[in-house]
PDB file of C-alpha atoms and ligand atoms in Angstrom:
ATOM      1  CA  MET A  20      18.148-208.098 179.808  1.00 43.00           C
ATOM      2  CA  SER A  21      20.676-210.030 177.996  1.00 47.00           C
ATOM      3  CA  ASP A  22      23.006-208.451 175.175  1.00 75.00           C
ATOM      4  CA  ALA A  23      21.539-210.551 172.426  1.00 86.00           C
ATOM      5  CA  THR A  24      18.463-208.436 172.788  1.00 93.00           C
ATOM      6  CA  SER A  25      20.252-205.973 170.749  1.00 93.00           C
ATOM      7  CA  SER A  26      21.394-208.019 167.948  1.00 97.00           C
ATOM      8  CA  PRO A  27      19.543-207.869 164.726  1.00 97.00           C
ATOM      9  CA  ILE A  28      17.104-209.989 163.247  1.00 98.00           C
ATOM     10  CA  GLY A  29      18.595-211.768 160.001  1.00 98.00           C
ATOM     11  CA  VAL A  30      16.251-212.245 157.113  1.00 98.00           C
ATOM     12  CA  PHE A  31      17.018-213.702 153.693  1.00 98.00           C
ATOM     13  CA  ASP A  32      15.199-214.390 150.250  1.00 97.00           C
ATOM     14  CA  SER A  33      16.126-215.125 146.987  1.00 96.00           C
ATOM     15  CA  GLY A  34      15.682-211.461 145.965  1.00 93.00           C
ATOM     16  CA  ILE A  35      13.300-208.764 146.692  1.00 92.00           C
ATOM     17  CA  GLY A  36      10.156-210.656 147.852  1.00 92.00           C
ATOM     18  CA  GLY A  37      11.490-211.010 151.304  1.00 95.00           C
ATOM     19  CA  LEU A  38      10.987-207.352 151.860  1.00 94.00           C
ATOM     20  CA  THR A  39       7.135-208.022 152.361  1.00 91.00           C
ATOM     21  CA  VAL A  40       8.038-209.995 155.417  1.00 94.00           C
ATOM     22  CA  VAL A  41      10.621-207.297 156.551  1.00 96.00           C
ATOM     23  CA  ALA A  42       7.970-204.665 156.177  1.00 94.00           C
ATOM     24  CA  GLU A  43       5.704-206.521 158.469  1.00 93.00           C
ATOM     25  CA  ILE A  44       8.520-207.205 161.115  1.00 96.00           C
ATOM     26  CA  MET A  45       9.225-203.481 161.142  1.00 96.00           C
ATOM     27  CA  ARG A  46       5.414-203.002 161.533  1.00 95.00           C
ATOM     28  CA  GLN A  47       4.884-205.279 164.296  1.00 96.00           C
ATOM     29  CA  LEU A  48       8.534-205.167 165.976  1.00 96.00           C
ATOM     30  CA  PRO A  49       9.470-201.542 165.572  1.00 96.00           C
ATOM     31  CA  ASP A  50      12.348-201.701 167.726  1.00 96.00           C
ATOM     32  CA  GLU A  51      14.350-204.361 166.015  1.00 97.00           C
ATOM     33  CA  ARG A  52      17.212-204.060 164.029  1.00 96.00           C
ATOM     34  CA  ILE A  53      17.168-205.964 160.507  1.00 97.00           C
ATOM     35  CA  VAL A  54      19.839-207.421 158.474  1.00 98.00           C
ATOM     36  CA  TYR A  55      18.376-208.370 155.108  1.00 97.00           C
ATOM     37  CA  PHE A  56      20.197-210.513 152.443  1.00 97.00           C
ATOM     38  CA  GLY A  57      18.525-210.578 148.961  1.00 96.00           C
ATOM     39  CA  ASP A  58      20.393-213.459 146.639  1.00 96.00           C
ATOM     40  CA  THR A  59      19.649-211.348 143.597  1.00 95.00           C
ATOM     41  CA  ALA A  60      22.546-213.109 141.594  1.00 95.00           C
ATOM     42  CA  ARG A  61      21.196-216.615 142.052  1.00 95.00           C
ATOM     43  CA  LEU A  62      17.204-215.799 141.934  1.00 93.00           C
ATOM     44  CA  PRO A  63      14.910-217.341 141.061  1.00 95.00           C
ATOM     45  CA  TYR A  64      14.768-220.361 143.652  1.00 96.00           C
ATOM     46  CA  GLY A  65      11.494-221.438 142.621  1.00 95.00           C
ATOM     47  CA  PRO A  66      12.425-223.579 139.673  1.00 95.00           C
ATOM     48  CA  LYS A  67      15.775-224.877 141.108  1.00 96.00           C
ATOM     49  CA  SER A  68      16.262-228.279 142.590  1.00 96.00           C
ATOM     50  CA  ASN A  69      15.959-229.031 146.436  1.00 96.00           C
ATOM     51  CA  GLU A  70      19.719-229.643 146.629  1.00 96.00           C
ATOM     52  CA  THR A  71      20.701-226.331 144.971  1.00 97.00           C
ATOM     53  CA  VAL A  72      18.130-224.112 147.181  1.00 97.00           C
ATOM     54  CA  THR A  73      19.339-225.974 150.203  1.00 98.00           C
ATOM     55  CA  GLN A  74      23.061-225.216 149.473  1.00 97.00           C
ATOM     56  CA  PHE A  75      22.069-221.458 148.568  1.00 97.00           C
ATOM     57  CA  ALA A  76      19.977-221.287 151.770  1.00 98.00           C
ATOM     58  CA  ILE A  77      22.896-222.226 154.102  1.00 97.00           C
ATOM     59  CA  GLN A  78      25.215-219.934 152.254  1.00 97.00           C
ATOM     60  CA  ASP A  79      22.683-217.234 152.751  1.00 98.00           C
ATOM     61  CA  ALA A  80      22.264-217.906 156.484  1.00 98.00           C
ATOM     62  CA  GLU A  81      26.091-218.034 157.199  1.00 97.00           C
ATOM     63  CA  PHE A  82      26.340-214.758 155.654  1.00 97.00           C
ATOM     64  CA  LEU A  83      23.620-213.367 158.163  1.00 98.00           C
ATOM     65  CA  LEU A  84      25.476-215.143 161.151  1.00 97.00           C
ATOM     66  CA  GLU A  85      28.660-212.997 160.118  1.00 96.00           C
ATOM     67  CA  HIS A  86      26.384-210.205 161.218  1.00 97.00           C
ATOM     68  CA  GLY A  87      25.776-211.782 164.501  1.00 97.00           C
ATOM     69  CA  VAL A  88      21.970-212.027 164.095  1.00 98.00           C
ATOM     70  CA  LYS A  89      20.123-213.472 166.938  1.00 98.00           C
ATOM     71  CA  THR A  90      17.682-215.272 164.795  1.00 98.00           C
ATOM     72  CA  ILE A  91      17.370-216.433 161.035  1.00 98.00           C
ATOM     73  CA  VAL A  92      14.188-215.516 159.183  1.00 98.00           C
ATOM     74  CA  VAL A  93      13.720-217.580 155.966  1.00 98.00           C
ATOM     75  CA  ALA A  94      11.570-214.946 154.328  1.00 97.00           C
ATOM     76  CA  CYS A  95      11.429-217.407 150.917  1.00 96.00           C
ATOM     77  CA  ASN A  96       8.616-219.986 150.811  1.00 96.00           C
ATOM     78  CA  THR A  97      10.629-221.910 148.230  1.00 96.00           C
ATOM     79  CA  ALA A  98      13.721-222.033 150.639  1.00 98.00           C
ATOM     80  CA  SER A  99      11.556-222.606 153.582  1.00 97.00           C
ATOM     81  CA  SER A 100       9.871-225.521 151.749  1.00 96.00           C
ATOM     82  CA  VAL A 101      12.890-227.545 151.018  1.00 96.00           C
ATOM     83  CA  ALA A 102      15.773-226.246 153.330  1.00 98.00           C
ATOM     84  CA  MET A 103      14.375-225.851 156.939  1.00 97.00           C
ATOM     85  CA  ASP A 104      15.418-229.170 158.215  1.00 96.00           C
ATOM     86  CA  ALA A 105      19.000-228.451 157.118  1.00 98.00           C
ATOM     87  CA  LEU A 106      19.054-224.872 158.611  1.00 98.00           C
ATOM     88  CA  VAL A 107      17.423-225.920 161.893  1.00 98.00           C
ATOM     89  CA  SER A 108      19.568-228.806 162.523  1.00 97.00           C
ATOM     90  CA  ARG A 109      22.822-226.756 161.621  1.00 97.00           C
ATOM     91  CA  TYR A 110      22.197-223.678 163.869  1.00 97.00           C
ATOM     92  CA  GLU A 111      21.639-223.073 167.570  1.00 96.00           C
ATOM     93  CA  ILE A 112      19.711-219.876 167.075  1.00 97.00           C
ATOM     94  CA  PRO A 113      16.127-219.996 166.103  1.00 97.00           C
ATOM     95  CA  VAL A 114      15.409-220.420 162.453  1.00 98.00           C
ATOM     96  CA  ILE A 115      12.037-219.365 161.494  1.00 98.00           C
ATOM     97  CA  GLY A 116      10.331-220.150 157.991  1.00 97.00           C
ATOM     98  CA  VAL A 117       7.065-218.907 156.683  1.00 96.00           C
ATOM     99  CA  ILE A 118       5.341-222.325 155.847  1.00 96.00           C
ATOM    100  CA  GLU A 119       4.219-223.030 159.624  1.00 95.00           C
ATOM    101  CA  PRO A 120       2.721-219.789 160.420  1.00 94.00           C
ATOM    102  CA  GLY A 121       0.978-219.581 157.148  1.00 95.00           C
ATOM    103  CA  ALA A 122      -0.373-223.226 157.455  1.00 97.00           C
ATOM    104  CA  LEU A 123      -1.568-222.196 160.916  1.00 95.00           C
ATOM    105  CA  ALA A 124      -3.439-219.147 160.001  1.00 95.00           C
ATOM    106  CA  ALA A 125      -5.118-221.093 156.896  1.00 97.00           C
ATOM    107  CA  VAL A 126      -6.107-223.968 159.291  1.00 97.00           C
ATOM    108  CA  SER A 127      -7.791-221.437 161.999  1.00 96.00           C
ATOM    109  CA  SER A 128      -9.579-219.609 159.201  1.00 97.00           C
ATOM    110  CA  THR A 129     -11.081-222.254 157.034  1.00 98.00           C
ATOM    111  CA  LEU A 130     -14.910-223.146 157.475  1.00 97.00           C
ATOM    112  CA  SER A 131     -15.179-225.437 154.436  1.00 96.00           C
ATOM    113  CA  GLY A 132     -12.209-227.493 155.277  1.00 97.00           C
ATOM    114  CA  LYS A 133     -10.901-226.782 151.640  1.00 98.00           C
ATOM    115  CA  ILE A 134      -7.791-224.834 151.504  1.00 98.00           C
ATOM    116  CA  GLY A 135      -6.013-223.719 148.382  1.00 98.00           C
ATOM    117  CA  VAL A 136      -2.164-223.056 148.360  1.00 98.00           C
ATOM    118  CA  ILE A 137      -0.487-221.037 145.415  1.00 98.00           C
ATOM    119  CA  GLY A 138       3.331-220.499 145.141  1.00 97.00           C
ATOM    120  CA  THR A 139       6.326-221.408 143.148  1.00 95.00           C
ATOM    121  CA  GLU A 140       7.078-224.757 141.367  1.00 95.00           C
ATOM    122  CA  GLY A 141       9.575-225.608 144.119  1.00 94.00           C
ATOM    123  CA  THR A 142       7.037-224.904 146.863  1.00 96.00           C
ATOM    124  CA  ILE A 143       4.188-226.621 145.272  1.00 97.00           C
ATOM    125  CA  SER A 144       6.184-229.761 144.179  1.00 96.00           C
ATOM    126  CA  SER A 145       7.555-230.205 147.863  1.00 96.00           C
ATOM    127  CA  GLY A 146       4.134-230.751 149.313  1.00 97.00           C
ATOM    128  CA  ALA A 147       5.460-228.549 152.241  1.00 97.00           C
ATOM    129  CA  TYR A 148       2.060-226.477 153.009  1.00 97.00           C
ATOM    130  CA  ARG A 149      -0.040-229.863 152.506  1.00 97.00           C
ATOM    131  CA  LYS A 150       2.066-231.685 155.134  1.00 97.00           C
ATOM    132  CA  ALA A 151       2.189-228.613 157.652  1.00 97.00           C
ATOM    133  CA  ILE A 152      -1.512-228.532 157.206  1.00 98.00           C
ATOM    134  CA  SER A 153      -2.285-232.154 157.639  1.00 97.00           C
ATOM    135  CA  LYS A 154      -0.253-232.247 160.650  1.00 97.00           C
ATOM    136  CA  LEU A 155      -2.730-229.435 162.088  1.00 97.00           C
ATOM    137  CA  ASP A 156      -5.710-231.162 160.896  1.00 98.00           C
ATOM    138  CA  ARG A 157      -5.834-234.348 158.912  1.00 97.00           C
ATOM    139  CA  ASP A 158      -9.239-233.949 157.538  1.00 97.00           C
ATOM    140  CA  ILE A 159      -8.553-230.721 155.784  1.00 98.00           C
ATOM    141  CA  GLU A 160      -8.463-231.134 151.843  1.00 98.00           C
ATOM    142  CA  VAL A 161      -5.388-228.947 150.235  1.00 98.00           C
ATOM    143  CA  LEU A 162      -5.339-228.121 146.598  1.00 98.00           C
ATOM    144  CA  GLU A 163      -2.171-226.530 145.358  1.00 97.00           C
ATOM    145  CA  THR A 164      -1.346-224.574 142.308  1.00 98.00           C
ATOM    146  CA  SER A 165       1.951-223.244 141.009  1.00 97.00           C
ATOM    147  CA  CYS A 166       1.777-219.759 139.544  1.00 98.00           C
ATOM    148  CA  PRO A 167       5.224-219.176 138.056  1.00 96.00           C
ATOM    149  CA  LEU A 168       4.579-215.909 136.193  1.00 97.00           C
ATOM    150  CA  PHE A 169       3.518-214.139 139.219  1.00 97.00           C
ATOM    151  CA  VAL A 170       6.890-213.608 140.236  1.00 94.00           C
ATOM    152  CA  PRO A 171       8.006-211.667 137.085  1.00 93.00           C
ATOM    153  CA  LEU A 172       4.772-209.795 137.016  1.00 95.00           C
ATOM    154  CA  ALA A 173       5.100-208.512 140.773  1.00 92.00           C
ATOM    155  CA  GLU A 174       8.738-207.428 139.975  1.00 88.00           C
ATOM    156  CA  GLU A 175       7.560-205.651 136.669  1.00 90.00           C
ATOM    157  CA  GLY A 176       5.050-203.775 139.150  1.00 90.00           C
ATOM    158  CA  TRP A 177       2.129-205.026 136.810  1.00 94.00           C
ATOM    159  CA  THR A 178      -0.117-205.236 139.874  1.00 92.00           C
ATOM    160  CA  ASP A 179      -3.335-204.241 138.245  1.00 89.00           C
ATOM    161  CA  ARG A 180      -2.701-204.554 134.503  1.00 95.00           C
ATOM    162  CA  GLU A 181      -5.377-206.450 132.333  1.00 97.00           C
ATOM    163  CA  VAL A 182      -2.724-209.142 131.309  1.00 97.00           C
ATOM    164  CA  THR A 183      -2.240-209.766 135.260  1.00 98.00           C
ATOM    165  CA  LEU A 184      -5.678-210.538 135.664  1.00 98.00           C
ATOM    166  CA  VAL A 185      -6.026-212.785 132.551  1.00 98.00           C
ATOM    167  CA  ILE A 186      -3.019-214.904 133.922  1.00 98.00           C
ATOM    168  CA  ALA A 187      -4.651-214.940 137.250  1.00 98.00           C
ATOM    169  CA  HIS A 188      -7.781-216.374 135.842  1.00 98.00           C
ATOM    170  CA  GLU A 189      -6.001-218.797 133.908  1.00 98.00           C
ATOM    171  CA  TYR A 190      -4.188-220.270 136.856  1.00 98.00           C
ATOM    172  CA  LEU A 191      -6.805-219.704 139.589  1.00 98.00           C
ATOM    173  CA  THR A 192     -10.132-220.667 138.215  1.00 97.00           C
ATOM    174  CA  SER A 193     -10.039-224.320 138.829  1.00 96.00           C
ATOM    175  CA  LEU A 194      -9.049-223.549 142.532  1.00 97.00           C
ATOM    176  CA  ARG A 195     -11.771-221.079 142.574  1.00 96.00           C
ATOM    177  CA  ASP A 196     -14.230-223.667 141.195  1.00 97.00           C
ATOM    178  CA  ALA A 197     -13.150-226.218 143.611  1.00 96.00           C
ATOM    179  CA  ALA A 198     -14.773-224.023 146.293  1.00 94.00           C
ATOM    180  CA  VAL A 199     -11.944-223.183 148.642  1.00 98.00           C
ATOM    181  CA  ASP A 200     -12.560-220.666 151.211  1.00 98.00           C
ATOM    182  CA  VAL A 201      -9.059-219.934 152.126  1.00 98.00           C
ATOM    183  CA  VAL A 202      -5.994-219.449 149.820  1.00 98.00           C
ATOM    184  CA  VAL A 203      -2.578-219.377 151.109  1.00 97.00           C
ATOM    185  CA  LEU A 204      -0.352-216.905 149.188  1.00 96.00           C
ATOM    186  CA  ALA A 205       2.689-219.092 149.655  1.00 96.00           C
ATOM    187  CA  CYS A 206       5.180-216.907 147.871  1.00 95.00           C
ATOM    188  CA  THR A 207       6.704-213.888 149.080  1.00 90.00           C
ATOM    189  CA  HIS A 208       5.881-211.900 146.002  1.00 92.00           C
ATOM    190  CA  TYR A 209       2.009-212.741 145.752  1.00 94.00           C
ATOM    191  CA  PRO A 210       1.114-210.111 148.465  1.00 90.00           C
ATOM    192  CA  ILE A 211       1.773-207.455 145.754  1.00 91.00           C
ATOM    193  CA  LEU A 212      -0.835-208.950 143.463  1.00 95.00           C
ATOM    194  CA  LYS A 213      -3.167-209.531 146.466  1.00 94.00           C
ATOM    195  CA  GLN A 214      -5.916-207.403 144.677  1.00 95.00           C
ATOM    196  CA  THR A 215      -5.938-208.911 141.435  1.00 97.00           C
ATOM    197  CA  ILE A 216      -5.849-212.512 143.103  1.00 98.00           C
ATOM    198  CA  ALA A 217      -8.805-211.270 145.051  1.00 98.00           C
ATOM    199  CA  LYS A 218     -10.645-210.379 141.996  1.00 97.00           C
ATOM    200  CA  VAL A 219     -10.469-214.086 140.838  1.00 98.00           C
ATOM    201  CA  PHE A 220     -11.699-215.554 144.135  1.00 98.00           C
ATOM    202  CA  GLY A 221     -14.402-213.057 145.237  1.00 97.00           C
ATOM    203  CA  PRO A 222     -14.773-211.640 148.581  1.00 96.00           C
ATOM    204  CA  SER A 223     -15.984-214.921 150.249  1.00 96.00           C
ATOM    205  CA  VAL A 224     -12.485-216.226 150.108  1.00 98.00           C
ATOM    206  CA  ARG A 225      -9.862-215.303 152.636  1.00 97.00           C
ATOM    207  CA  LEU A 226      -6.313-214.708 151.395  1.00 97.00           C
ATOM    208  CA  ILE A 227      -3.615-215.539 153.888  1.00 95.00           C
ATOM    209  CA  ASP A 228      -0.363-213.497 153.580  1.00 89.00           C
ATOM    210  CA  SER A 229       2.342-215.433 155.064  1.00 84.00           C
ATOM    211  CA  ALA A 230       4.587-212.465 155.534  1.00 87.00           C
ATOM    212  CA  GLU A 231       2.154-211.036 158.225  1.00 88.00           C
ATOM    213  CA  GLU A 232       2.022-214.540 160.145  1.00 88.00           C
ATOM    214  CA  THR A 233       5.710-214.996 159.945  1.00 94.00           C
ATOM    215  CA  ALA A 234       6.143-211.550 161.639  1.00 95.00           C
ATOM    216  CA  LYS A 235       3.696-212.722 164.394  1.00 95.00           C
ATOM    217  CA  GLU A 236       5.672-215.959 164.769  1.00 96.00           C
ATOM    218  CA  VAL A 237       9.012-214.080 165.004  1.00 97.00           C
ATOM    219  CA  ALA A 238       7.381-211.733 167.772  1.00 97.00           C
ATOM    220  CA  ASP A 239       6.303-214.787 169.723  1.00 96.00           C
ATOM    221  CA  ARG A 240       9.595-216.727 169.448  1.00 96.00           C
ATOM    222  CA  LEU A 241      11.903-213.702 170.421  1.00 97.00           C
ATOM    223  CA  GLY A 242       9.228-212.633 173.305  1.00 96.00           C
ATOM    224  CA  GLY A 243       9.304-216.232 174.807  1.00 96.00           C
ATOM    225  CA  LEU A 244      13.165-216.494 174.561  1.00 95.00           C
ATOM    226  CA  GLY A 245      13.737-213.294 176.246  1.00 96.00           C
ATOM    227  CA  LEU A 246      15.500-211.893 172.882  1.00 95.00           C
ATOM    228  CA  ALA A 247      13.059-209.010 171.986  1.00 96.00           C
ATOM    229  CA  ARG A 248      14.581-205.529 171.783  1.00 94.00           C
ATOM    230  CA  LYS A 249      12.409-203.070 173.431  1.00 86.00           C
ATOM    231  CA  GLY A 250      12.816-199.255 173.277  1.00 83.00           C
ATOM    232  CA  GLY A 251      16.280-197.732 172.893  1.00 81.00           C
ATOM    233  CA  ALA A 252      17.846-195.738 169.914  1.00 86.00           C
ATOM    234  CA  ARG A 253      15.853-195.962 166.505  1.00 88.00           C
ATOM    235  CA  PRO A 254      16.786-199.066 165.065  1.00 93.00           C
ATOM    236  CA  GLU A 255      19.099-199.053 161.885  1.00 92.00           C
ATOM    237  CA  HIS A 256      18.663-201.536 159.288  1.00 95.00           C
ATOM    238  CA  LYS A 257      20.948-203.021 156.763  1.00 96.00           C
ATOM    239  CA  PHE A 258      20.425-204.476 153.280  1.00 97.00           C
ATOM    240  CA  PHE A 259      22.749-206.481 151.261  1.00 97.00           C
ATOM    241  CA  VAL A 260      22.198-208.027 147.760  1.00 96.00           C
ATOM    242  CA  SER A 261      24.563-210.488 145.459  1.00 96.00           C
ATOM    243  CA  ASP A 262      23.691-208.422 142.428  1.00 95.00           C
ATOM    244  CA  VAL A 263      22.375-205.488 140.818  1.00 92.00           C
ATOM    245  CA  PRO A 264      21.634-203.260 143.694  1.00 93.00           C
ATOM    246  CA  HIS A 265      20.008-200.431 141.613  1.00 91.00           C
ATOM    247  CA  ARG A 266      17.232-202.838 140.523  1.00 90.00           C
ATOM    248  CA  PHE A 267      16.587-203.952 143.909  1.00 93.00           C
ATOM    249  CA  ARG A 268      16.434-200.267 145.227  1.00 92.00           C
ATOM    250  CA  GLU A 269      14.127-199.515 142.416  1.00 89.00           C
ATOM    251  CA  GLN A 270      11.652-202.089 143.184  1.00 88.00           C
ATOM    252  CA  ALA A 271      12.171-201.885 147.032  1.00 90.00           C
ATOM    253  CA  GLU A 272       9.596-199.319 147.579  1.00 84.00           C
ATOM    254  CA  ARG A 273       6.684-201.645 146.096  1.00 83.00           C
ATOM    255  CA  PHE A 274       7.714-204.436 148.328  1.00 88.00           C
ATOM    256  CA  LEU A 275       8.704-202.557 151.427  1.00 89.00           C
ATOM    257  CA  GLY A 276       6.234-199.635 151.080  1.00 83.00           C
ATOM    258  CA  ALA A 277       9.199-197.186 151.866  1.00 84.00           C
ATOM    259  CA  PRO A 278      12.417-196.056 150.107  1.00 86.00           C
ATOM    260  CA  LEU A 279      15.622-197.835 151.131  1.00 87.00           C
ATOM    261  CA  PRO A 280      18.489-195.907 152.210  1.00 77.00           C
ATOM    262  CA  GLU A 281      21.291-198.031 151.069  1.00 89.00           C
ATOM    263  CA  VAL A 282      21.931-201.488 149.616  1.00 94.00           C
ATOM    264  CA  SER A 283      25.641-203.038 149.552  1.00 95.00           C
ATOM    265  CA  VAL A 284      26.491-205.710 147.183  1.00 95.00           C
ATOM    266  CA  VAL A 285      28.354-208.863 148.652  1.00 94.00           C
ATOM    267  CA  THR A 286      29.538-212.205 147.150  1.00 88.00           C
ATOM    268  CA  VAL A 287      27.864-215.030 148.969  1.00 85.00           C
ATOM    269  CA  ASP A 288      29.174-218.484 147.652  1.00 73.00           C
ATOM    270  CA  GLU A 289      30.811-221.501 148.889  1.00 58.00           C
ATOM    271  CA  THR A 290      33.674-219.631 150.296  1.00 49.00           C
ATOM    272  CA  THR A 291      31.290-217.925 152.905  1.00 51.00           C
ATOM    273  CA  CYS A 292      29.761-221.490 153.732  1.00 46.00           C
ATOM    274  CA  SER A 293      31.979-223.066 156.434  1.00 41.00           C
ATOM    275  CA  GLY A 294      31.596-226.704 156.488  1.00 36.00           C
ATOM    276  CA  GLY A 295      30.151-226.845 153.025  1.00 35.00           C
TER     277      GLY A 295
HETATM  278  N1  DGL B 305      10.990-215.882 147.033  1.00 91.71           N
HETATM  279  C1  DGL B 305      10.294-216.963 146.391  1.00 91.71           C
HETATM  280  C2  DGL B 305       9.407-217.637 147.199  1.00 91.71           C
HETATM  281  O1  DGL B 305       8.715-217.167 148.098  1.00 91.71           O
HETATM  282  C3  DGL B 305      10.041-216.375 144.883  1.00 91.71           C
HETATM  283  C4  DGL B 305      10.917-215.965 144.051  1.00 91.71           C
HETATM  284  C5  DGL B 305      11.802-217.029 143.578  1.00 91.71           C
HETATM  285  O2  DGL B 305      11.366-218.002 142.863  1.00 91.71           O
HETATM  286  O3  DGL B 305      13.063-216.893 143.986  1.00 91.71           O
HETATM  287  O4  DGL B 305       8.995-218.678 146.897  1.00 91.71           O
END
């Protein structure tokens, strides 16, 4: 057993949404320690340019490395869509994004060969899911839609309001009418709105939660590399944000399913990003 097994898993997101991935890692890998960074000062990443999101993602990863993490989980679909190549080529430790696991689950679930993908503008315009799905099966048709208002609705906790259902219909009806049988929730916030989204698509459409699939991938990668922590003292987790920790704490329970003990504020910018 190498020492690295007891090192924490680093997870970052533009803000709160990555806690849906943390919740799944905690459920599937209860012995692992987690260091989480939510870049609340600079969110949202969804509407920003690829260059800006890549720069932020590198800075977020550098911050986690300062905490001695054994792997980095990019728990943000937008950052995973545009910054994975930059991150993977930069670091020796495994960097795990949310796209491949979600794409794989979608491809294994579809019977009709028509998959819907919903996410932020950045994720959808990158075509990252389309590319990942085509790599697995060229014959699958991928239909993509961005749903920018879902992020603020999830953050407000408006999960089952009438207005949320009206907006969901507005965004998703054309996808439903196109007869997709699988839809990837390609944004960290969308699992919070899963019930409302399911109302639009009905019971015959399977919704893929990339948080769940990503945690499975983390378990596989750590297990395969002999880096999994097994047993020992109850793991302690650390949570950091770049701004407004009280808002993060207020929202955390909804995303994590449990209250957060403590959240620290840190500055993460070019000064923490060695090598630019
Ligand atoms: N975390 C982002 C994602 O999964 C959603 C929030 C944002 O736009 O920053 O794409």
